[in-house]
Every structure is written in C-alpha cells, then in structure tokens.
XYZ file of C-alpha atoms in Angstrom:
754
model
C -0.299 -0.018 -0.381
C 1.404 3.434 -1.063
C 1.175 6.852 1.983
C -0.513 8.802 0.272
C 1.346 11.820 2.336
C -1.195 14.525 3.510
C -4.281 14.285 1.229
C -3.043 12.839 -2.113
C -3.643 9.301 -3.082
C -2.100 7.339 -5.338
C -3.257 3.746 -6.016
C -4.608 3.046 -2.929
C -4.839 4.552 -0.058
C -3.637 5.337 3.120
C -5.051 8.139 4.524
C -2.039 9.637 6.912
C -3.019 12.493 9.040
C -5.764 12.200 7.133
C -7.407 8.956 8.933
C -7.220 5.636 8.123
C -9.450 4.437 5.536
C -13.112 2.685 6.377
C -12.943 -1.037 7.049
C -15.702 -1.961 6.390
C -18.527 -0.990 3.979
C -22.648 -1.963 3.222
C -23.363 -2.782 -0.254
C -25.917 -4.679 -1.825
C -26.616 -6.718 -5.272
C -28.043 -9.568 -6.805
C -26.492 -12.271 -9.098
C -24.983 -11.456 -11.747
C -21.988 -12.623 -14.398
C -20.272 -10.431 -16.017
C -23.006 -7.431 -15.738
C -21.640 -3.844 -16.124
C -22.543 -1.610 -13.692
C -25.005 0.290 -14.761
C -27.039 -3.374 -15.267
C -27.165 -4.146 -11.679
C -29.636 -4.263 -8.966
C -31.114 -5.345 -6.020
C -30.536 -7.720 -4.361
C -29.507 -8.387 0.105
C -27.615 -6.059 1.778
C -23.565 -7.174 2.677
C -21.373 -5.973 4.368
C -17.881 -5.914 3.640
C -14.858 -6.525 5.994
C -11.716 -5.997 3.852
C -10.256 -3.125 2.121
C -10.860 -2.640 -1.264
C -8.336 -1.342 -3.857
C -9.096 0.839 -6.127
C -6.937 2.172 -9.177
C -8.017 6.007 -8.989
C -10.752 6.906 -11.295
C -11.426 3.338 -12.026
C -15.098 2.147 -11.138
C -15.105 -1.513 -9.507
C -17.732 -4.221 -9.350
C -17.171 -6.555 -6.391
C -19.230 -9.595 -5.604
C -19.732 -11.882 -2.611
C -20.995 -15.162 -3.146
C -23.597 -15.171 0.139
C -25.835 -18.706 -0.974
C -25.346 -21.243 -3.493
C -27.514 -19.510 -6.168
C -26.781 -15.395 -5.209
C -24.170 -13.259 -5.446
C -24.121 -9.442 -3.577
C -22.449 -6.824 -5.822
C -20.812 -3.028 -4.686
C -20.101 -0.354 -7.306
C -17.643 1.701 -5.723
C -15.743 4.560 -7.124
C -12.527 5.941 -5.630
C -12.767 9.639 -5.369
C -9.114 11.632 -4.994
C -8.486 14.019 -2.097
C -8.575 17.088 -4.642
C -12.107 16.655 -5.628
C -12.707 17.268 -2.323
C -10.372 19.231 -0.028
C -8.636 17.912 2.443
C -6.739 19.446 5.525
C -3.868 17.353 7.345
C -5.989 17.257 10.422
C -9.446 16.689 8.438
C -10.295 12.988 9.358
C -12.157 12.054 7.017
C -13.243 8.678 5.213
C -10.857 8.565 1.361
C -11.481 4.781 0.627
C -13.921 4.726 -0.924
C -15.333 8.132 -0.803
C -17.847 7.748 -3.869
C -19.826 4.050 -2.656
C -22.247 3.979 -5.410
C -24.992 1.878 -3.481
C -27.540 0.064 -5.639
C -31.631 1.134 -4.405
C -33.969 0.714 -3.981
C -32.281 -0.132 -0.674
C -33.757 -1.942 2.141
C -35.400 0.033 4.818
C -33.211 -0.201 7.671
C -29.922 -0.057 5.710
C -27.312 0.854 8.225
C -24.165 2.027 6.980
C -21.190 1.876 9.514
C -17.503 3.493 9.188
C -15.725 2.414 11.615
C -12.287 3.834 12.893
C -8.491 2.903 12.937
C -7.975 4.346 16.321
C -8.088 1.489 18.836
C -10.260 -1.686 19.953
C -11.554 -1.390 23.469
C -11.651 -4.624 25.857
C -14.042 -5.694 26.732
C -15.438 -5.102 30.194
C -12.624 -1.871 30.422
C -13.749 1.413 31.194
C -14.191 2.670 28.073
C -17.289 -0.148 27.496
C -18.577 1.214 30.531
C -18.186 4.757 29.498
C -19.979 4.151 25.937
C -22.711 2.407 28.203
C -22.678 5.001 30.110
C -23.119 7.823 26.355
C -25.630 5.421 25.151
C -28.452 5.592 27.862
C -27.552 9.497 28.282
C -27.350 10.429 24.721
C -30.116 9.756 22.864
C -32.552 11.289 25.825
C -30.433 15.019 25.575
C -30.736 15.052 21.972
C -34.672 13.852 22.227
C -35.091 16.512 24.450
C -33.614 19.607 22.282
C -35.670 21.027 20.203
C -32.649 21.035 17.717
C -32.839 17.280 18.133
C -29.085 17.021 18.520
C -26.676 17.029 21.171
C -23.256 16.257 21.887
C -21.239 14.984 25.097
C -18.022 13.532 26.314
C -18.155 11.244 29.109
C -14.491 9.500 31.010
C -11.193 10.761 31.291
C -7.622 10.173 29.480
C -7.484 8.241 27.927
C -10.479 6.713 28.066
C -12.743 9.964 26.982
C -15.199 9.277 24.070
C -16.395 11.884 22.500
C -19.415 11.969 20.979
C -22.340 13.761 18.306
C -26.003 12.854 17.992
C -28.480 14.294 15.574
C -31.674 13.086 13.916
C -33.445 14.343 10.985
C -35.076 18.239 11.272
C -38.528 15.906 10.164
C -38.488 14.122 12.828
C -39.589 14.198 16.173
C -38.047 12.900 19.977
C -39.707 9.689 19.872
C -38.585 8.721 16.628
C -35.193 10.608 17.902
C -34.117 8.960 20.565
C -35.271 5.243 19.554
C -33.473 5.677 16.357
C -29.919 6.615 18.266
C -30.849 4.327 20.777
C -30.192 1.418 18.101
C -27.030 3.368 16.414
C -25.183 2.679 19.235
C -26.053 -1.194 18.917
C -25.213 -0.951 15.887
C -22.202 1.199 16.178
C -21.170 -1.644 18.757
C -21.517 -4.596 16.936
C -20.701 -3.769 13.165
C -18.029 -1.903 14.579
C -17.095 -4.207 17.081
C -14.636 -3.024 19.561
C -13.973 -0.348 17.955
C -13.587 3.054 19.966
C -14.274 5.431 16.701
C -17.732 4.604 15.108
C -20.471 6.948 12.530
C -23.560 4.800 12.213
C -25.718 6.466 8.949
C -28.831 5.329 8.040
C -31.328 4.632 4.711
C -34.637 5.614 6.460
C -33.948 5.352 9.772
C -33.650 9.683 11.073
C -30.820 10.021 13.016
C -26.718 9.526 12.919
C -23.953 9.013 15.202
C -20.505 9.065 15.918
C -18.641 8.067 18.847
C -14.569 8.440 19.097
C -11.961 8.464 21.250
C -10.341 11.277 19.127
C -11.831 14.977 20.293
C -13.803 15.764 16.588
C -16.085 18.255 18.454
C -13.233 20.804 18.837
C -13.293 21.111 14.858
C -16.216 21.472 12.567
C -14.699 19.357 10.200
C -17.008 17.047 7.979
C -15.619 13.603 8.416
C -16.906 10.347 7.628
C -18.395 10.959 4.324
C -19.691 8.957 2.340
C -21.926 9.538 -1.355
C -24.211 7.568 -2.245
C -25.515 7.586 -5.877
C -28.645 6.074 -7.741
C -27.806 4.025 -10.652
C -31.221 4.937 -12.392
C -31.025 8.056 -14.768
C -32.821 10.289 -17.118
C -34.321 9.261 -19.480
C -32.285 11.354 -22.845
C -31.140 13.194 -20.064
C -27.533 13.593 -21.997
C -29.059 16.042 -24.761
C -30.252 18.028 -21.870
C -27.115 17.731 -19.182
C -25.804 21.169 -19.430
C -29.771 22.252 -18.359
C -30.261 19.813 -15.994
C -26.801 20.448 -14.539
C -28.788 24.145 -13.689
C -31.844 22.610 -12.636
C -30.060 20.680 -9.843
C -27.914 23.476 -9.137
C -30.670 25.337 -8.546
C -31.780 22.979 -5.847
C -28.794 22.546 -3.992
C -27.922 26.207 -4.338
C -31.057 27.174 -2.852
C -31.295 24.670 -0.220
C -27.860 25.150 1.450
C -29.034 28.919 1.328
C -31.776 28.194 3.309
C -30.626 25.112 5.742
C -27.641 28.142 6.463
C -29.810 30.650 7.788
C -32.395 28.543 9.165
C -31.911 28.790 13.501
C -32.149 24.820 13.027
C -29.742 24.547 10.002
C -32.545 22.815 8.359
C -33.990 22.606 4.612
C -36.776 20.648 3.137
C -37.597 21.618 -0.745
C -39.099 20.923 -3.748
C -37.894 21.393 -7.379
C -40.702 21.457 -10.023
C -40.819 21.431 -13.493
C -42.739 20.049 -16.165
C -40.306 17.393 -17.863
C -38.833 15.976 -15.090
C -40.749 14.256 -12.398
C -40.396 16.520 -9.476
C -37.125 16.605 -7.365
C -37.205 16.903 -3.648
C -34.347 17.653 -1.532
C -33.581 18.180 2.434
C -30.388 19.131 3.520
C -28.914 19.736 7.094
C -25.887 20.759 9.265
C -25.245 20.268 12.965
C -26.982 23.273 14.755
C -24.327 24.489 16.698
C -22.397 25.554 13.284
C -22.826 29.275 12.508
C -24.885 30.050 9.089
C -20.584 30.712 7.850
C -19.238 27.282 8.744
C -22.903 25.837 7.224
C -21.900 27.309 4.122
C -18.733 25.965 3.702
C -19.423 22.799 5.112
C -21.651 22.545 1.872
C -19.501 24.003 -0.709
C -17.829 20.913 -1.864
C -20.772 19.063 -1.595
C -22.580 21.301 -4.421
C -18.823 20.261 -6.898
C -19.806 16.582 -5.470
C -23.116 16.458 -6.490
C -22.746 17.872 -10.158
C -19.722 15.667 -11.329
C -20.915 12.356 -9.786
C -24.747 12.970 -9.502
C -25.626 14.518 -12.590
C -28.790 13.360 -15.120
C -29.320 10.460 -11.614
C -32.328 10.025 -10.212
C -31.335 10.490 -6.521
C -28.379 11.010 -4.609
C -26.706 11.376 -0.871
C -24.073 13.162 0.563
C -24.127 12.058 4.195
C -21.009 13.653 6.968
C -20.928 13.988 10.180
C -21.500 17.605 10.610
C -23.885 18.340 7.148
C -25.497 15.862 4.859
C -28.159 16.105 1.523
C -30.494 13.791 0.320
C -32.639 14.314 -2.978
C -34.628 11.839 -5.538
C -37.841 12.119 -7.168
C -39.919 10.857 -4.509
C -41.134 12.334 -1.051
C -39.060 11.170 1.247
C -38.959 13.711 4.549
C -42.269 14.253 6.822
C -44.452 17.260 6.177
C -44.641 19.754 3.614
C -41.499 20.908 1.371
C -40.542 24.266 3.661
C -38.587 25.811 0.041
C -40.640 25.203 -2.579
C -38.702 25.678 -6.518
C -40.381 26.267 -8.978
C -38.829 26.112 -12.826
C -40.775 28.764 -15.624
C -39.037 26.332 -18.464
C -41.636 23.528 -19.571
C -39.017 21.944 -21.319
C -35.569 21.373 -20.716
C -33.760 22.139 -24.070
C -29.474 21.551 -25.506
C -27.933 24.293 -24.262
C -24.397 25.590 -24.911
C -24.594 27.521 -21.509
C -21.469 26.778 -19.012
C -22.416 26.112 -15.785
C -22.374 28.947 -13.492
C -19.938 29.005 -10.047
C -21.496 26.010 -7.354
C -21.217 29.271 -4.545
C -23.952 30.016 -2.944
C -26.168 33.147 -2.358
C -25.989 36.101 -1.376
C -23.081 34.918 1.535
C -24.269 35.289 5.125
C -23.704 38.482 5.913
C -21.277 37.883 8.671
C -19.266 37.380 6.297
C -20.399 39.019 3.534
C -16.466 38.976 1.719
C -16.082 35.729 2.263
C -12.436 34.239 0.224
C -13.909 30.622 0.382
C -16.981 31.728 -1.726
C -16.938 33.076 -4.975
C -19.516 36.024 -5.410
C -22.279 35.210 -7.774
C -22.085 36.611 -11.392
C -23.231 40.355 -11.308
C -26.544 39.430 -13.215
C -27.333 37.300 -10.039
C -26.148 39.965 -7.732
C -28.284 42.912 -9.861
C -31.721 40.714 -9.832
C -31.751 39.322 -6.436
C -34.563 40.576 -4.784
C -35.891 39.448 -1.184
C -39.619 40.816 -0.247
C -41.657 39.869 2.706
C -39.746 36.179 2.752
C -39.912 36.090 -1.175
C -37.064 35.918 -3.054
C -37.283 35.769 -7.397
C -33.003 34.545 -7.888
C -32.279 34.949 -11.353
C -29.061 33.181 -12.330
C -26.315 33.674 -15.002
C -27.916 30.862 -17.084
C -31.235 32.432 -17.356
C -30.757 35.905 -17.817
C -30.772 34.966 -21.863
C -34.108 33.078 -21.128
C -36.467 34.681 -19.247
C -39.009 31.364 -19.004
C -36.343 29.731 -17.153
C -36.062 31.869 -13.808
C -36.435 30.402 -10.931
C -39.310 31.271 -9.015
C -38.636 30.327 -4.842
C -41.029 30.388 -2.249
C -39.437 30.399 0.985
C -42.243 28.834 3.247
C -41.022 28.698 6.561
C -43.241 30.658 7.913
C -46.034 28.772 9.477
C -48.044 31.947 9.354
C -47.990 32.143 5.583
C -51.310 32.236 4.077
C -50.085 31.881 0.233
C -50.470 28.630 -1.520
C -48.484 26.810 -4.266
C -51.505 24.834 -6.384
C -51.527 21.897 -8.031
C -52.600 22.481 -12.147
C -55.140 19.916 -10.601
C -56.453 21.972 -7.815
C -57.663 25.000 -10.710
C -58.936 22.628 -12.890
C -61.794 20.999 -10.747
C -62.101 24.208 -8.830
C -62.775 26.356 -12.473
C -64.577 22.882 -14.064
C -61.954 22.776 -16.453
C -61.782 27.186 -17.287
C -65.668 26.630 -18.567
C -67.331 29.229 -20.259
C -69.642 29.240 -17.001
C -66.698 30.407 -15.179
C -65.501 32.731 -17.551
C -65.610 35.994 -15.513
C -64.450 38.729 -18.099
C -61.126 38.866 -20.287
C -58.164 40.826 -19.011
C -55.301 42.356 -20.891
C -52.898 39.408 -19.891
C -56.122 36.686 -20.103
C -59.223 35.791 -19.070
C -60.022 35.377 -15.220
C -62.299 32.645 -13.957
C -64.580 31.856 -10.844
C -63.064 28.701 -9.101
C -64.363 27.041 -5.888
C -62.103 25.177 -3.286
C -62.908 22.195 -1.905
C -63.720 23.531 1.369
C -66.115 26.242 -0.149
C -63.857 29.037 -0.553
C -64.723 30.521 -3.742
C -61.296 32.177 -5.989
C -60.792 34.042 -9.258
C -58.204 32.422 -11.359
C -56.061 34.729 -13.965
C -54.751 32.146 -16.816
C -52.089 34.473 -17.971
C -51.419 34.153 -21.872
C -49.430 31.387 -23.266
C -46.283 31.828 -25.013
C -46.276 35.818 -23.580
C -43.924 37.087 -22.487
C -45.880 39.717 -21.241
C -47.938 37.609 -19.429
C -44.456 36.312 -17.700
C -43.415 39.401 -16.742
C -46.859 40.122 -15.087
C -46.275 36.949 -13.329
C -43.239 37.026 -11.661
C -44.352 41.207 -11.127
C -47.735 40.423 -9.353
C -46.338 37.416 -7.236
C -43.250 38.914 -5.549
C -45.264 42.624 -5.435
C -48.285 41.847 -3.462
C -48.018 38.053 -1.935
C -47.274 39.217 1.237
C -48.840 42.821 1.428
C -51.471 43.037 3.897
C -53.614 45.851 3.280
C -57.125 45.817 3.795
C -57.544 47.809 0.255
C -55.213 45.403 -1.780
C -56.649 42.309 -3.240
C -55.685 38.922 -1.857
C -53.358 36.838 -3.666
C -54.009 33.595 -2.641
C -51.304 32.292 -4.624
C -50.263 31.051 -7.706
C -49.442 27.988 -10.096
C -47.191 26.910 -12.607
C -47.155 23.905 -14.886
C -45.441 23.750 -18.099
C -46.445 27.341 -20.408
C -49.495 27.743 -17.793
C -49.075 30.137 -15.230
C -52.268 31.025 -13.187
C -52.597 33.771 -10.408
C -55.309 32.563 -7.635
C -56.491 35.775 -6.103
C -59.718 36.175 -3.865
C -63.435 36.314 -5.168
C -65.314 39.874 -5.226
C -68.904 39.276 -6.707
C -69.145 42.682 -7.155
C -67.118 42.862 -10.226
C -64.742 46.017 -11.048
C -65.726 49.773 -10.428
C -66.248 50.567 -14.519
C -69.118 47.970 -14.107
C -70.785 50.330 -11.970
C -70.016 53.989 -12.528
C -70.126 53.424 -16.662
C -73.430 51.892 -17.122
C -75.878 53.859 -16.958
C -78.211 51.237 -15.735
C -75.587 50.401 -12.944
C -74.807 53.850 -11.877
C -78.034 54.323 -9.328
C -76.052 51.560 -7.333
C -73.279 53.429 -6.211
C -75.143 56.499 -4.643
C -72.542 59.517 -2.913
C -71.776 57.715 -0.084
C -70.539 54.252 -1.770
C -68.324 56.659 -3.793
C -67.159 58.286 -1.205
C -66.036 54.487 0.380
C -64.439 53.620 -2.617
C -62.196 57.426 -3.009
C -61.549 56.779 0.912
C -60.246 53.297 0.140
C -57.906 53.731 -3.371
C -56.384 56.613 -1.805
C -55.849 54.683 1.420
C -54.000 52.067 -0.888
C -52.179 54.130 -2.935
C -51.187 55.397 0.687
C -49.797 51.702 1.759
C -48.254 51.323 -1.997
C -45.871 54.945 -2.002
C -45.491 55.099 1.971
C -45.786 52.406 4.321
C -45.031 48.757 2.649
C -41.662 47.662 3.000
C -40.919 49.024 -0.385
C -42.160 52.097 -2.272
C -44.117 50.733 -5.132
C -45.434 52.642 -8.252
C -48.583 50.933 -9.554
C -48.534 52.011 -12.778
C -51.574 50.836 -13.574
C -54.300 52.469 -12.046
C -57.704 52.523 -13.854
C -61.278 51.861 -12.881
C -61.346 48.434 -14.365
C -58.121 47.472 -12.104
C -60.656 48.590 -8.914
C -62.275 45.575 -7.443
C -65.520 45.451 -4.894
C -65.743 43.854 -2.284
C -69.145 42.627 -1.742
C -69.631 45.402 0.660
C -68.484 47.728 -2.068
C -64.950 48.318 -0.782
C -62.913 48.780 -3.423
C -59.580 46.506 -3.350
C -56.780 47.776 -5.847
C -55.563 44.766 -8.662
C -53.057 43.903 -10.583
C -50.005 44.923 -10.044
C -48.263 43.144 -13.340
C -46.739 46.989 -14.651
C -45.500 47.826 -10.904
C -41.982 48.894 -10.008
C -40.433 49.008 -7.181
C -38.697 51.577 -5.376
C -36.724 51.631 -2.990
C -37.896 54.115 0.329
C -34.214 56.614 -0.764
C -35.768 56.965 -4.422
C -37.663 59.081 -5.994
C -38.793 58.341 -9.341
C -37.125 56.186 -12.675
C -37.254 56.421 -16.247
C -37.638 53.658 -18.830
C -37.476 53.698 -22.598
C -40.398 51.394 -22.875
C -43.810 53.050 -22.214
C -46.568 50.940 -20.919
C -49.925 51.459 -19.098
C -53.294 53.040 -20.022
C -52.888 56.215 -21.644
C -56.051 57.534 -20.510
C -54.629 57.405 -16.991
C -50.453 58.272 -18.038
C -48.688 61.251 -16.571
C -47.385 63.658 -19.124
C -44.432 62.732 -18.222
C -44.584 59.294 -18.190
C -46.214 59.374 -21.654
C -43.866 61.638 -23.208
C -40.672 61.022 -21.545
C -41.092 57.681 -19.314
C -40.622 59.302 -16.464
C -42.179 57.803 -13.258
C -42.970 58.377 -9.627
C -45.395 58.568 -6.826
C -47.129 61.340 -8.295
C -47.335 59.239 -12.327
C -49.636 56.927 -9.069
C -51.186 60.705 -8.157
C -52.326 61.937 -11.781
C -54.526 59.062 -12.486
C -55.774 58.988 -9.003
C -57.124 62.163 -10.419
C -58.005 60.944 -13.344
C -59.748 58.110 -11.996
C -61.286 60.710 -9.508
C -62.868 63.015 -12.294
C -64.613 59.703 -13.482
C -66.649 58.386 -10.389
C -67.805 62.097 -9.960
C -68.949 62.796 -13.113
C -69.840 58.315 -14.714
C -67.380 59.820 -18.271
C -64.811 57.949 -19.459
C -61.380 60.260 -19.899
C -60.758 58.428 -23.375
C -62.844 58.531 -26.106
C -64.841 61.704 -23.832
C -67.021 64.445 -25.168
C -69.390 66.555 -24.466
C -72.276 68.851 -26.596
C -70.152 70.143 -29.544
C -66.713 70.264 -27.903
C -64.129 67.325 -28.562
C -62.067 67.679 -25.380
C -61.012 65.175 -22.968
C -63.267 65.154 -19.630
C -60.115 66.507 -17.594
C -59.871 69.798 -20.138
C -64.434 69.154 -19.418
C -63.618 69.351 -16.572
C -60.911 72.373 -16.159
C -63.401 74.408 -18.446
C -66.437 74.016 -16.212
C -64.704 74.987 -12.646
C -63.117 77.772 -14.525
C -66.292 79.529 -15.014
C -67.547 78.318 -12.098
C -69.733 75.890 -13.330
C -68.438 72.447 -11.734
C -71.404 71.219 -10.554
C -72.162 70.217 -13.955
C -69.787 68.100 -13.684
C -71.371 65.732 -11.237
C -73.184 62.124 -12.788
C -76.845 62.760 -12.873
C -77.560 60.205 -10.401
C -74.888 62.160 -7.170
C -75.429 66.018 -8.070
C -79.041 65.990 -5.929
C -77.190 63.529 -2.685
C -73.781 65.779 -2.813
C -73.902 69.614 -1.634
C -72.395 71.926 -3.150
C -68.612 72.420 -0.876
C -68.056 68.739 -1.080
C -68.374 68.707 -4.943
C -65.571 71.870 -5.285
C -63.540 69.954 -2.808
C -63.691 66.434 -4.405
C -63.060 68.244 -7.890
C -60.502 70.649 -6.512
C -58.608 67.389 -5.544
C -59.188 66.017 -8.496
C -57.679 68.582 -10.099
C -54.677 69.075 -8.319
C -54.158 65.651 -9.102
C -53.802 65.782 -12.728
C -51.899 69.113 -13.266
C -49.114 69.662 -15.683
C -46.238 69.981 -13.355
C -45.892 66.438 -11.363
C -44.322 68.705 -8.936
C -47.506 70.453 -8.190
C -49.183 67.275 -7.464
C -49.876 66.637 -4.115
C -48.458 63.423 -2.596
C -50.915 60.941 -1.315
C -50.712 61.799 1.810
C -51.890 64.934 0.782
C -55.021 63.517 -1.183
C -55.807 61.418 2.429
C -55.748 64.417 4.893
C -57.462 66.734 2.477
C -60.234 64.416 1.561
C -60.422 63.846 5.474
C -59.880 67.891 6.329
C -63.810 69.320 5.016
C -62.824 72.740 7.226
C -59.484 73.175 5.426
C -59.100 75.465 2.334
C -56.906 74.126 -1.147
C -54.903 76.130 -2.782
C -56.523 76.339 -6.824
C -54.695 74.044 -8.974
C -53.131 75.055 -12.065
C -54.012 73.838 -15.124
C -54.560 70.212 -15.907
C -52.182 68.068 -18.355
C -54.045 67.432 -21.553
C -56.748 70.356 -21.021
C -56.348 71.565 -24.412
C -56.050 68.320 -26.894
C -58.636 67.630 -28.455
C -59.743 64.156 -29.231
C -60.429 62.619 -33.198
C -63.589 61.621 -34.355
C -61.922 59.598 -37.041
C -62.583 56.017 -34.548
C -65.875 55.084 -33.805
C -64.497 52.689 -31.692
C -62.928 54.944 -29.139
C -58.832 54.938 -29.763
C -58.017 58.622 -29.312
C -55.160 60.192 -30.705
C -53.552 62.492 -28.783
C -50.366 64.885 -30.162
C -48.684 67.222 -28.075
C -45.265 68.399 -28.410
C -44.514 66.250 -31.115
C -45.288 63.294 -28.954
C -48.104 61.092 -30.953
C -49.500 57.878 -29.025
C -52.585 56.065 -29.934
C -54.024 54.383 -27.457
C -57.710 52.155 -27.555
C -60.149 53.177 -24.581
C -59.165 51.652 -21.417
C -56.318 49.462 -22.849
C -53.875 48.009 -21.301
C -50.413 48.663 -23.592
C -47.585 46.866 -22.399
C -43.974 46.026 -23.427
C -41.350 44.027 -21.895
C -40.698 46.449 -18.821
C -36.748 47.197 -18.917
C -36.285 46.029 -15.314
C -37.184 47.514 -11.785
C-alpha cells in the first residue's frame, strides 16, 4: 500500500493525517455474471470486511457469494482528495469515498464507518463509559428542540466524544429510539472499535462516537456518497440544462438551511419535463451560518460531478448532509418550493454558473472561500417579505427559465402553491360558465376550492413574454402585502406554459362595471363613492409610503379597482408595477406601458415615472367617479375635449356642479363637490411637482374645513379627440409626441427591469 502523504492518494490509499480508510462497507446487489455497472440491480445487504483497492478513476464491481444461487455486489468509485478538499488535520474516509449503493435499498439499511484509532477491551472503563453515554445522549438529543446533542464522558485515556443528530423532520420519540439503535448498531458492526459513525437509509438519525476529540473542529468527516444508478431518459442531450436545475435546487436549499435557526431545510423543485425533485439538507445546529455554507460548498461540486442526470443521491457527513430524490422522502410539506418556469429542457451550450451559495451570510459578505455570484445574479436578486426571485447567469438569456423561489418556513404564511389539477377542478376545466372576464394578459375565471372558498383565477396567456413579466411582478409584489384595499393574492400555479394567479373572489366585479353603465350607476350612491374614493387613496398611500418597499402601480384605472360584497375597493393588477427603495423618488424607462388615458404626461412623453405618476392616475379616476364619464374618448356636446379639459373648463367658469353624474348630483352638497373636484384637478396638474402626494390627498379628503389651493391647468387640457375612430381609439398630438391607444386598453411592452 502506498503512503499518500497528507492528502494525495495514488493507487490505493493510506490516508495518513486524514485518517485511515473505512474498513467496513455496506452494499447491495443481486446475482451477477459479467454484467456492467449500470445493469446491476438490487439484492440483499452485504458487509464487506476487507479493504478494497481501486485504481484512481476506476469503477470496480466487488461481488461476494452469499448463497449457492446468489451473489451480492457493490459498485464503488475512488474519489481523490483533489475532488474533495482535505486538510492535514481533517479526519475523513477516503476509501471508498464514493459508494454507489444500488437502489432501492432495504428499509432499515445501516451504513457504519469504523475508524482505526484502536479497540477497547471487554468490561473495560471505555466500554463502561460507552454504555453510560448510550443511555444519556439519546435522551439529551431528543429533549432538545433541534434534536441535536454532543457530550464528553470519562477521563483520558478513556474519554469518549460523541455527537448525535436527528433529521429536522423527525420527532423526539423517533429520534431517541433511532439513537438508541444507532449505539447498538455501532457496537455491533464496529465491534470493540473506539471510533464509529452510523448512518441509516431510512432511520432519521446519525451518530458518531470516538476517542478523538472531533468536536473541537467543524470538520465534516466520514463522508459517504450514495448515488442512484437510475438515469433520467435522454438527459444526455440536455445535460447543461439539467445541471442548472440541480444547481438551482442545491444552491437554494443549502442557502435556506444555512440561514435557518435549526440549520435544516426541505425543498421541492417542479419542472414539467421531469419528475418533481425533492431535497433535504441539514447541518449540525452548533455550526454558524458561515460554517454551514462552508460545509455544503464541496457538496455542490461532488453532486454535479457524480449525480448529474441521476434520479437520486446522498452525501452523508458528520457535520452536514444532503439528499435528493424523485419522490417525497421527508415528513410534511417542503419548507422551500422552487418552481422552474421552463417547460422543457432544451439543449444548450451555456456553461454552468459557478457553484456558489449566494448571497453569502451577512457576517462574512466578502468571504474568500465562496466566490461571489455573477453580476447578473447580484443585480437581480430581490427579497421581499419572505419572497425571493433568483435570476442566475444561466437564465439571463431565457427569462422563462427564471427560478421562482418561495420561502414557506413561516407557519403563518397564507400563500399557497396550487397544483394544476386543483385549479382545473375548481374552475370546471376553465368552462365558459366560469369565465368572469378577459384581461389584458388573459381570461379570469371563477372557481371554488373543496373547502367552499371561492377564488378568481387569472390564466395568463401562453407563450407571452408580457404574461410572464406580469406573473413574476404580481407574485413578487403582492403575495405578502397586507392591506384591506389591496386585492389578496392567495397563491399561484405553474405547469409548463400554464401560469395562473389565484386571488380572493370579489363578487361585485370592478368599478367600471358600475360607474360607466347608466343602468347600474344608481347602485353606487354618493356615500358608496366616498368610501370607494377613500379606500383607493388609502391603498395607494400604503403602496407609496407604508409598505416595506415603495411601489409604483403604473396602471391605476377603474377596471383595476375590484369591489367586495360591501362595495369596498381593492386595487388589483400589479403586473406593470415598479419597486423603489424608500430613498428613490423617480425612475425612467424607454418602454412606456400602461393605459394612456391615465398616464401622467412626463411618463407618456419621456418615460419618467414616480409616485406622482400614480397620483395623476388617481386624479383621472376621481374625475371619472364624480362624472360617470370615461376620460378616453370623452366628448361633451359639440366640444370634443377630454374629461380633464372639460372639467377644467367647468372649473374655470364656476360651473363645476355640471360635472357631477346625474344620480349623485342631488345627494352632494356644493361645497363637498367643489372640494372633491378641486382635489382631482390638483392631482392631474401638468407638472409633477405641483401634484400632491397621496398623504396630502388623504389628509385633504378628510379635512372639510381646510381651504385648498387653486389648481393649475391639467395636462392635456387643450387636446382634442379625433372623431375618425368610432370604436374609442384616440389620437393625442402634443409637443411632437404622438400616442395611439384603444379606450381603456393597457398597452404593454417588455419592461426594462425594475
């Protein structure tokens, strides 16, 4: 046997300072006669007691006859220390570091790793200390909320150091029982050995005890690698795409586990062209977040190198572990849900992104051990109320491949990720009878969940970049926003090209359904309109000032104001919204989106948007509520002016009461009417600096005795509407800017980012 030095093995391995190779291994197999590695299937468990010598990079199939008709085999691969970083003080099992256990495995499979630090004698002090430890450590771990414990028993030279950890999805009773069994299995399979590590196939715990003080370091030793021999069909032509998905799964699960107080996370990755992938990652809870990240760092590289394209695999160590499968193997719902928006895995020449965990923990933002993410990923990662949208470099050229990640660790979260089958049942397969209306990005259907809760489902148009953008924005922005005047997003669903948003169902449709229809306008009297106006103002104020990040809606209009059963307003449709930090005041874009009848002039002509853009839209909407007339396509008698110009003309002439819709004209006092019209005209003033903030608007709406300043002329007040289009299309021409828009139709182009 060749002495490999500190960590560089040659043909066979003497680990030297990295500790001796593992001497007992567990394998499974069946009768074999010259079959290759991939053809080996499942048989009975087998212990191989002799060391196995492997050439670097070779795969050898070792078989042992267990009966006259059966042969058990184990596939093993040598993984050099170059592939897994080793330190002279690091105790790790080198031979065989990669153990390809043939699946499926027996339910109670035990995987022991026996050290070479010597044996203890029967009835010795060491054995007595081990017996004491086996009676106390399981109870200690089970009584801890993290299901983790370490302990030290005895004096030198009979000191025993021990670590016990149960899976985070286990419970105290199962944890204690598993650890009691682990002590027994460790002593049975590593007879009289002072150093033993025990892993299991299905039992929810791991145990290590040793006469060496491994607790003094964070070294992740006795690493066992288990790989499914089953491959995904035809994955070779899409290897890079699958690597990206596997990277996404491991990266986000590891990050979530490291940032969790228990250092534990379960996750699920959905992509339509492959089975769902389930993952569990866990560190010992005594590790810091940085240490947990460092422990997982080599796991990503090993997994992508040896498990890529395979249907499952595990990496088991004394400090951190990872497992992924194509079936749920952990208890409860996944704590992290990762939805791939790619419907297929096309061949791609993209190189794999660096295998890093990002963002790095805050306590070590510039850690030299973890490479920073690509600039594209840094610039587009945004956390909002527990929600994270992650854009990797591999996805920057394919927006449909973005990974939408939801942190569902908060038990109070009311956001649901629906299965497509649930939505089909709820909407009766999107039947015509359930159709509520048609929006700019797709139809909206009424549905009912099994518990009787009614929902509204927005089915975004297939193959639509605009639909994808709206979906991403809407989910990111309002899933966690809580305000009585914002529509509640209950959840979403993605399956292939289907992208669905699930809202609370509001029975009274939208505001335009009432105020622009002469047969229904009497259903919203002046008192109801006051409640609606106040509610819209409060909702905008929340978005502009009181939410965590300042949000500019950019598409406020009557059809985007939904009404509940009590006619309370709720602002909806955040697909075109923009996020600002609290210090930002305005932004700009070369691509103008929204509804032109409600657009502020600086936005329509220059692409400049701010909270004052929303204030302008609110002013237009307020004039529409007061008059019952649409701004777009408005005409009054022989003067073909828009609603803003007509309102200004009446205001200047002291005839503002003529603006009021007939059904409310008799209900409202002249002074109150003047105040509301004054506020509306202040909101639609041409220059953004002249417009009030929503804080000012709310204050003015609730202060009857305050004398309001006179408004300046509104934007577009002198523009005439073309009579050439009878369908409601309008053409405005002002300062060499020409804009064409259909009546109340949202104009959307691909936004240039948030």
